[in-house]
Amino acid sequence: MPASREDSPLSSADYDILVAGGGMVGAALACALAGNRLRIAVVEKQPPQLEWPPEEIDLRVSAINHASRNLLENICAWDAICEHGIQPYREMRVWDQSRLGDIHFDSASIGEPDLGHIIQNRIIQAALWQQMQQHADIDLLTPACFTQMDPEPDALSLMLDDGNRIRCQLAIAADGASSRLRNMAGIAVDVHDFEQYAVVAPVGTPDGHHETAWPRFLPNGPLAFLPVSPSACSIVWSTTESESLELLDLESSAFCDRLVEVSEGRLGALECSPQRARFPLRSQHAQSYLAERLVLVGDAAHQIHPLAGQGVNLGFRDAAVLAGTILHAQSSGEPWHGRPVLRRYERARRGDNQLTRKSMEAFNSLFSNSSPPLRLVRNLGLKAAGSSHIAKRFFMQQALGTGMDVPPLCRKRLAG
């Protein structure tokens, strides 16, 4: 079980690595580093939910690509995730308001069993916490948060909100888009406000979703139906602030009617509950991933529009590259917590993260626009892409996480 304030050794313990944030990326990174003669602490403000009613669906879900699945398998968390429930999606049907913009992706066309899995975030996090609890070299410290960070000649000293201090060789900020450690280090971020809100909700699909993801581009932003269980989808509807408030206020039946209307009934009848939420959309990128004895991963380093569901996959790739960089340096006798080593991680990840961020900004701008010339261009572009096997294969490989240099921890391990 996570260490409590009463039984944790905070006042005297020194750690090799301190991971700030026990979310999906921070927990995966801790598991990837475990078992290598490193003493690790994971500090989390709020312990995760580990149990919930079996019929309840989390409002936050992630589209896990093949590279991320390989990482989760390699750190022995995938089986526990499967036990809680996962939903593969084998096809994707994208369409605009004009029928000219329809495009169909099918995993079978590239010899793959699926395009990925839609998984509730809390399922992933619970499995990762269960895995961290199996490692004697990981201390889980929760609830706890940081109030002060002080560099020392040979360590980094961090004060917790109960007055205790932790000293570590390296701190890893995996504490989200509003990262406290990043802000304490004075690392600035470049921010792009989409002036949109994402409305999220679970939706029953009694007529079936056909193991297909259904993104549709609307004038105010994209709407995506993501299959999350055999009989339900999770929706992510990006729209204006005023429409997001209107959607939250609708009665369940009226909300269902609106969804059926804007989806043109492609999923048939829908079942809705009052369970809905919204959050503002913006992208951001830290101007540096490094400070003295501090490195950023996941949303602490970068945040993108949820349009393509790539945010957590980028974070998992950060975790895989950083763990590999640290462990390789350690085995080579290099100072693994030093800037020269950590710059290798930053160089490996910064370009990929920035390219994905800017691509999503441009893509959202193009498709959240009612200008007739732009609509014609994007529809013709989708039609051309939909009729090109080479283009579709490229896009699917990118979505799978196999279309670029894959870090070792994100590769499938051969049996034996």
Coordinates of C-alpha atoms in Angstrom, one line a residue:
M1 CA 0.0 0.0 0.0
P2 CA 1.1 3.6 -0.5
A3 CA 3.2 5.0 2.4
S4 CA 1.2 7.3 4.7
R5 CA 2.4 10.4 6.4
E6 CA 2.8 8.4 9.6
D7 CA 4.8 5.5 8.3
S8 CA 6.9 7.0 5.5
P9 CA 10.6 7.6 6.0
L10 CA 10.5 11.1 4.6
S11 CA 12.6 12.9 7.3
S12 CA 15.7 10.7 6.8
A13 CA 15.5 9.1 3.3
D14 CA 17.6 10.0 0.4
Y15 CA 16.6 8.8 -3.0
D16 CA 18.4 8.4 -6.3
I17 CA 15.3 9.4 -8.3
L18 CA 12.2 11.2 -7.2
V19 CA 9.2 11.1 -9.5
A20 CA 6.8 14.0 -8.9
G21 CA 3.4 12.7 -10.0
G22 CA 2.0 9.2 -9.9
G23 CA -0.3 9.5 -12.9
M24 CA 0.0 7.3 -16.0
V25 CA 3.3 8.6 -17.3
G26 CA 5.0 9.0 -13.9
A27 CA 4.0 5.6 -12.7
A28 CA 5.1 3.9 -16.0
L29 CA 8.5 5.7 -15.7
A30 CA 9.0 4.5 -12.1
C31 CA 8.2 0.9 -13.2
A32 CA 10.6 1.2 -16.1
L33 CA 13.4 2.3 -13.8
A34 CA 12.7 -0.2 -11.0
G35 CA 15.0 -3.2 -10.5
N36 CA 18.2 -1.4 -11.4
R37 CA 19.8 -0.6 -8.1
L38 CA 18.1 2.8 -7.9
R39 CA 16.1 3.9 -4.9
I40 CA 12.9 5.6 -6.3
A41 CA 10.2 7.7 -4.6
V42 CA 6.9 8.6 -6.3
V43 CA 5.2 11.6 -4.7
E44 CA 1.5 12.0 -5.5
K45 CA -0.9 14.6 -4.3
Q46 CA -3.9 12.3 -4.3
P47 CA -3.8 8.5 -4.3
P48 CA -5.6 7.0 -7.3
Q49 CA -9.0 5.3 -7.3
L50 CA -8.3 1.5 -7.3
E51 CA -11.9 0.2 -7.2
W52 CA -15.2 1.3 -8.8
P53 CA -18.5 -0.2 -9.8
P54 CA -18.0 -2.5 -12.8
E55 CA -20.6 -0.8 -14.9
E56 CA -19.2 2.7 -14.3
I57 CA -17.2 4.3 -17.1
D58 CA -14.5 6.9 -16.4
L59 CA -15.0 10.3 -18.1
R60 CA -11.3 10.3 -19.2
V61 CA -10.1 7.7 -21.6
S62 CA -7.0 7.2 -23.7
A63 CA -6.3 5.8 -27.2
I64 CA -3.4 3.5 -26.5
N65 CA -1.3 2.8 -29.6
H66 CA 0.8 -0.3 -30.2
A67 CA 4.1 1.3 -29.0
S68 CA 2.4 2.3 -25.7
R69 CA 0.9 -1.2 -25.4
N70 CA 4.4 -2.7 -25.8
L71 CA 5.7 -0.4 -23.1
L72 CA 2.9 -1.5 -20.7
E73 CA 3.6 -5.1 -21.5
N74 CA 7.4 -4.7 -21.0
I75 CA 6.8 -3.2 -17.5
C76 CA 4.4 -6.0 -16.7
A77 CA 1.2 -3.8 -16.4
W78 CA -0.7 -4.9 -19.5
D79 CA -2.2 -8.1 -18.1
A80 CA -3.8 -6.2 -15.1
I81 CA -5.1 -3.6 -17.5
C82 CA -6.7 -6.3 -19.6
E83 CA -8.4 -7.8 -16.5
H84 CA -10.2 -4.6 -15.9
G85 CA -11.4 -4.2 -19.5
I86 CA -10.0 -2.8 -22.7
Q87 CA -11.7 -2.1 -26.0
P88 CA -9.8 -2.6 -29.3
Y89 CA -10.8 -0.5 -32.3
R90 CA -10.1 -2.0 -35.7
E91 CA -11.4 0.7 -38.0
M92 CA -11.8 4.5 -38.1
R93 CA -14.3 6.4 -40.1
V94 CA -13.7 10.2 -40.4
W95 CA -16.1 12.5 -42.0
D96 CA -16.8 16.2 -42.4
Q97 CA -20.2 17.9 -43.0
S98 CA -19.8 17.2 -46.7
R99 CA -19.8 13.6 -47.9
L100 CA -16.8 14.5 -49.9
G101 CA -14.7 14.3 -46.7
D102 CA -15.4 10.7 -45.8
I103 CA -12.3 8.5 -45.2
H104 CA -12.1 4.9 -43.9
F105 CA -9.1 3.3 -42.1
D106 CA -9.1 -0.4 -41.6
S107 CA -6.3 -2.2 -39.6
A108 CA -6.8 -5.3 -41.8
S109 CA -5.5 -3.4 -44.8
I110 CA -2.1 -3.2 -43.2
G111 CA -2.1 -6.7 -41.7
E112 CA -2.7 -5.5 -38.1
P113 CA -5.3 -6.9 -35.8
D114 CA -6.4 -3.4 -34.6
L115 CA -5.5 0.2 -34.6
G116 CA -5.1 0.4 -30.9
H117 CA -7.2 0.2 -27.7
I118 CA -9.5 2.7 -26.0
I119 CA -8.9 2.3 -22.2
Q120 CA -10.2 4.2 -19.2
N121 CA -7.5 6.3 -17.6
R122 CA -8.2 5.0 -14.1
I123 CA -7.8 1.4 -15.3
I124 CA -4.3 2.2 -16.6
Q125 CA -3.3 4.1 -13.5
A126 CA -4.7 1.4 -11.1
A127 CA -2.7 -1.3 -12.9
L128 CA 0.5 0.8 -12.8
W129 CA 0.1 1.5 -9.1
Q130 CA -0.4 -2.2 -8.4
Q131 CA 2.8 -2.9 -10.4
M132 CA 4.7 -0.2 -8.4
Q133 CA 3.6 -1.8 -5.2
Q134 CA 5.4 -5.0 -6.3
H135 CA 8.8 -3.2 -6.4
A136 CA 10.7 -3.0 -3.1
D137 CA 12.8 -0.1 -4.5
I138 CA 9.8 2.2 -5.1
D139 CA 8.4 4.1 -2.2
L140 CA 4.9 5.5 -2.8
L141 CA 4.4 8.7 -0.8
T142 CA 0.9 10.0 -0.8
P143 CA -0.9 12.3 -0.1
A144 CA 2.0 14.8 -0.5
C145 CA 2.9 17.8 -2.5
F146 CA 6.0 20.0 -2.8
T147 CA 6.3 23.5 -1.4
Q148 CA 10.0 24.3 -2.0
M149 CA 12.9 23.1 -4.1
D150 CA 16.5 23.9 -3.2
P151 CA 19.6 22.9 -5.2
E152 CA 22.5 21.5 -3.1
P153 CA 26.1 20.9 -4.3
D154 CA 25.5 17.1 -4.7
A155 CA 21.7 16.7 -4.6
L156 CA 18.3 18.4 -4.9
S157 CA 16.4 19.1 -1.8
L158 CA 12.6 19.3 -1.8
M159 CA 10.3 20.2 1.0
L160 CA 6.9 18.7 1.3
D161 CA 3.7 20.3 2.6
D162 CA 4.1 18.6 6.0
G163 CA 7.6 20.2 6.5
N164 CA 9.6 17.1 5.7
R165 CA 12.4 17.2 3.1
I166 CA 13.5 14.7 0.5
R167 CA 17.0 14.8 -1.0
C168 CA 17.5 13.1 -4.4
Q169 CA 20.1 12.8 -7.2
L170 CA 17.5 13.6 -9.8
A171 CA 13.9 14.8 -9.7
I172 CA 11.5 14.0 -12.6
A173 CA 8.6 16.3 -13.1
A174 CA 5.6 14.1 -14.2
D175 CA 3.1 16.3 -12.4
G176 CA 1.0 17.5 -15.3
A177 CA 0.4 20.5 -17.4
S178 CA 0.5 22.9 -14.4
S179 CA 3.7 21.2 -13.1
R180 CA 4.7 22.6 -9.7
L181 CA 8.3 21.5 -10.1
R182 CA 8.6 23.1 -13.6
N183 CA 7.3 26.3 -12.2
M184 CA 9.6 26.2 -9.2
A185 CA 12.5 25.7 -11.5
G186 CA 11.4 28.8 -13.5
I187 CA 11.0 27.0 -16.8
A188 CA 8.8 29.0 -19.1
V189 CA 6.2 27.4 -21.4
D190 CA 4.9 28.5 -24.8
V191 CA 1.1 28.3 -24.8
H192 CA -1.5 28.2 -27.5
D193 CA -5.2 28.7 -26.4
F194 CA -7.6 26.9 -28.8
E195 CA -10.5 28.9 -27.3
Q196 CA -12.4 25.6 -27.1
Y197 CA -13.7 23.3 -24.4
A198 CA -13.8 19.5 -24.6
V199 CA -17.1 18.0 -23.4
V200 CA -16.6 14.4 -22.4
A201 CA -19.3 11.8 -21.5
P202 CA -20.0 8.0 -21.7
V203 CA -22.7 7.1 -24.2
G204 CA -24.4 3.7 -24.6
T205 CA -24.5 2.2 -28.1
P206 CA -27.2 -0.5 -28.1
D207 CA -26.9 -0.9 -31.8
G208 CA -23.1 -1.4 -31.6
H209 CA -20.1 0.7 -32.5
H210 CA -18.6 -2.0 -34.8
E211 CA -15.2 -1.6 -33.0
T212 CA -14.8 1.6 -34.9
A213 CA -13.7 5.1 -33.9
W214 CA -16.0 7.8 -35.4
P215 CA -14.5 11.3 -35.6
R216 CA -16.6 14.0 -37.2
F217 CA -15.5 17.5 -38.0
L218 CA -18.0 20.2 -37.1
P219 CA -17.7 24.0 -37.5
N220 CA -16.9 24.6 -33.9
G221 CA -14.5 21.6 -33.5
P222 CA -14.3 17.8 -33.8
L223 CA -16.6 15.3 -32.2
A224 CA -15.2 11.8 -31.6
F225 CA -17.0 8.6 -30.6
L226 CA -14.4 6.3 -29.1
P227 CA -15.5 2.7 -28.4
V228 CA -14.7 2.0 -24.7
S229 CA -16.6 -1.2 -24.0
P230 CA -18.6 -3.7 -26.1
S231 CA -21.8 -1.5 -25.7
A232 CA -20.5 2.0 -25.0
C233 CA -18.5 4.8 -26.4
S234 CA -16.7 7.7 -24.8
I235 CA -17.3 11.0 -26.6
V236 CA -14.9 13.9 -26.8
W237 CA -16.7 17.0 -28.3
S238 CA -14.5 20.0 -28.8
T239 CA -16.5 23.2 -29.2
T240 CA -16.9 26.8 -28.1
E241 CA -17.3 27.8 -24.5
S242 CA -21.0 28.8 -25.0
E243 CA -21.9 25.5 -26.7
S244 CA -20.0 23.5 -24.1
L245 CA -22.1 25.1 -21.3
E246 CA -25.2 24.4 -23.3
L247 CA -24.3 20.8 -23.8
L248 CA -23.7 20.3 -20.1
D249 CA -27.1 21.8 -19.2
L250 CA -29.1 19.6 -21.5
E251 CA -31.3 16.8 -20.1
S252 CA -30.0 13.3 -21.0
S253 CA -32.7 12.7 -23.6
A254 CA -32.0 16.1 -25.3
F255 CA -28.2 15.5 -25.2
C256 CA -28.8 12.1 -26.9
D257 CA -30.9 13.7 -29.5
R258 CA -28.2 16.3 -30.2
L259 CA -25.6 13.5 -30.6
V260 CA -27.7 11.5 -32.9
E261 CA -28.3 14.6 -35.0
V262 CA -24.7 15.7 -35.4
S263 CA -23.5 12.1 -35.9
E264 CA -26.1 11.7 -38.6
G265 CA -27.3 8.6 -36.8
R266 CA -24.3 6.5 -37.9
L267 CA -24.2 4.7 -34.6
G268 CA -28.0 4.3 -34.4
A269 CA -29.8 4.9 -31.1
L270 CA -27.8 6.2 -28.2
E271 CA -28.2 6.1 -24.4
C272 CA -27.0 9.0 -22.3
S273 CA -26.7 9.7 -18.6
P274 CA -26.2 13.0 -16.8
Q275 CA -22.5 12.0 -16.4
R276 CA -20.7 14.8 -18.3
A277 CA -17.8 17.2 -17.8
R278 CA -15.8 19.8 -19.7
F279 CA -12.3 21.1 -19.6
P280 CA -10.5 23.9 -21.5
L281 CA -8.3 23.1 -24.5
R282 CA -4.8 24.5 -25.0
S283 CA -1.5 23.2 -26.1
Q284 CA 1.8 24.1 -24.5
H285 CA 5.5 23.3 -24.7
A286 CA 8.2 23.9 -22.2
Q287 CA 11.1 26.0 -23.5
S288 CA 13.5 23.5 -21.9
Y289 CA 13.0 20.0 -20.6
L290 CA 15.9 20.4 -18.1
A291 CA 17.0 22.4 -15.1
E292 CA 19.7 21.5 -12.5
R293 CA 19.0 17.9 -11.4
L294 CA 15.5 18.2 -12.9
V295 CA 13.9 16.8 -16.0
L296 CA 10.4 17.1 -17.4
V297 CA 8.2 14.3 -19.0
G298 CA 4.6 14.0 -20.2
D299 CA 2.3 16.9 -19.8
A300 CA 4.8 18.8 -17.6
A301 CA 6.9 19.1 -20.8
H302 CA 4.2 19.3 -23.5
Q303 CA 0.4 19.2 -23.9
I304 CA -1.4 18.9 -27.2
H305 CA -5.0 19.0 -28.5
P306 CA -6.8 15.7 -27.8
L307 CA -7.9 15.5 -31.5
A308 CA -5.8 12.5 -32.3
G309 CA -5.6 11.0 -28.8
Q310 CA -1.8 11.1 -28.9
G311 CA -1.1 13.0 -25.6
V312 CA -0.5 10.0 -23.4
N313 CA 1.3 8.1 -26.1
L314 CA 3.8 10.9 -26.4
G315 CA 4.2 10.9 -22.6
F316 CA 4.8 7.1 -22.6
R317 CA 7.4 7.6 -25.3
D318 CA 9.1 10.2 -23.1
A319 CA 9.1 7.7 -20.2
A320 CA 10.6 5.0 -22.4
V321 CA 13.3 7.2 -23.8
L322 CA 14.2 8.8 -20.4
A323 CA 14.4 5.4 -18.6
G324 CA 16.5 4.0 -21.4
T325 CA 18.8 7.0 -21.4
I326 CA 19.3 6.9 -17.6
L327 CA 19.8 3.1 -17.4
H328 CA 22.3 3.1 -20.4
A329 CA 24.3 5.8 -18.7
Q330 CA 24.2 4.0 -15.4
S331 CA 25.5 0.7 -16.9
S332 CA 28.2 2.7 -18.7
G333 CA 29.4 4.3 -15.5
E334 CA 28.4 7.8 -16.6
P335 CA 26.8 10.3 -14.2
W336 CA 23.3 9.5 -15.3
H337 CA 21.8 12.5 -13.5
G338 CA 24.1 15.0 -15.2
R339 CA 23.1 17.4 -18.0
P340 CA 25.2 15.8 -20.7
V341 CA 23.2 12.6 -20.3
L342 CA 19.8 14.2 -19.9
R343 CA 20.3 16.3 -23.0
R344 CA 20.3 13.1 -25.0
Y345 CA 16.8 12.5 -23.8
E346 CA 15.7 16.1 -24.6
R347 CA 17.2 15.9 -28.1
A348 CA 15.5 12.6 -28.7
R349 CA 12.0 13.8 -27.6
R350 CA 11.8 17.6 -28.2
G351 CA 11.4 17.5 -32.0
D352 CA 8.8 14.7 -32.1
N353 CA 6.7 16.4 -29.4
Q354 CA 6.9 19.8 -31.0
L355 CA 6.0 18.4 -34.5
T356 CA 3.0 16.6 -33.1
R357 CA 1.9 19.7 -31.2
K358 CA 2.1 22.0 -34.2
S359 CA 0.5 19.4 -36.5
M360 CA -2.5 19.1 -34.1
E361 CA -2.8 22.9 -33.9
A362 CA -2.8 23.2 -37.7
F363 CA -5.2 20.3 -38.1
N364 CA -7.6 21.7 -35.6
S365 CA -7.5 25.1 -37.2
L366 CA -8.2 23.7 -40.6
F367 CA -11.1 21.5 -39.5
S368 CA -12.7 23.9 -37.0
N369 CA -13.4 26.4 -39.7
S370 CA -16.5 27.1 -41.7
S371 CA -14.8 29.1 -44.5
P372 CA -16.1 27.6 -47.8
P373 CA -12.6 27.6 -49.5
L374 CA -11.0 25.9 -46.5
R375 CA -13.9 23.4 -46.4
L376 CA -13.3 22.6 -50.1
V377 CA -9.6 22.1 -49.6
R378 CA -9.9 19.9 -46.6
N379 CA -12.6 17.8 -48.1
L380 CA -10.6 17.3 -51.3
G381 CA -7.6 16.5 -49.2
L382 CA -9.5 13.9 -47.2
K383 CA -10.9 12.4 -50.3
A384 CA -7.4 12.2 -51.9
A385 CA -6.0 10.6 -48.7
G386 CA -8.9 8.2 -48.6
S387 CA -8.3 6.9 -52.1
S388 CA -4.5 6.5 -51.6
H389 CA -3.4 3.2 -50.1
I390 CA 0.1 4.6 -49.5
A391 CA -1.2 7.7 -47.6
K392 CA -3.6 5.7 -45.5
R393 CA -0.9 3.2 -44.6
F394 CA 1.4 6.0 -43.6
F395 CA -1.3 7.7 -41.4
M396 CA -2.2 4.3 -39.8
Q397 CA 1.5 3.5 -39.0
Q398 CA 1.8 7.0 -37.4
A399 CA -1.3 6.3 -35.3
L400 CA 0.1 2.9 -34.3
G401 CA 3.3 4.5 -33.1
T402 CA 5.3 2.3 -35.5
G403 CA 6.0 5.0 -38.2
M404 CA 9.0 6.6 -36.4
D405 CA 12.1 5.6 -34.5
V406 CA 10.7 3.4 -31.7
P407 CA 12.6 3.4 -28.3
P408 CA 13.5 -0.1 -27.1
L409 CA 11.0 -0.2 -24.3
C410 CA 8.2 0.5 -26.8
R411 CA 9.2 -2.4 -29.0
K412 CA 7.5 -5.8 -28.8
R413 CA 9.8 -8.3 -27.1
L414 CA 10.4 -11.6 -28.7
A415 CA 9.4 -14.7 -26.7
G416 CA 12.3 -16.2 -24.9

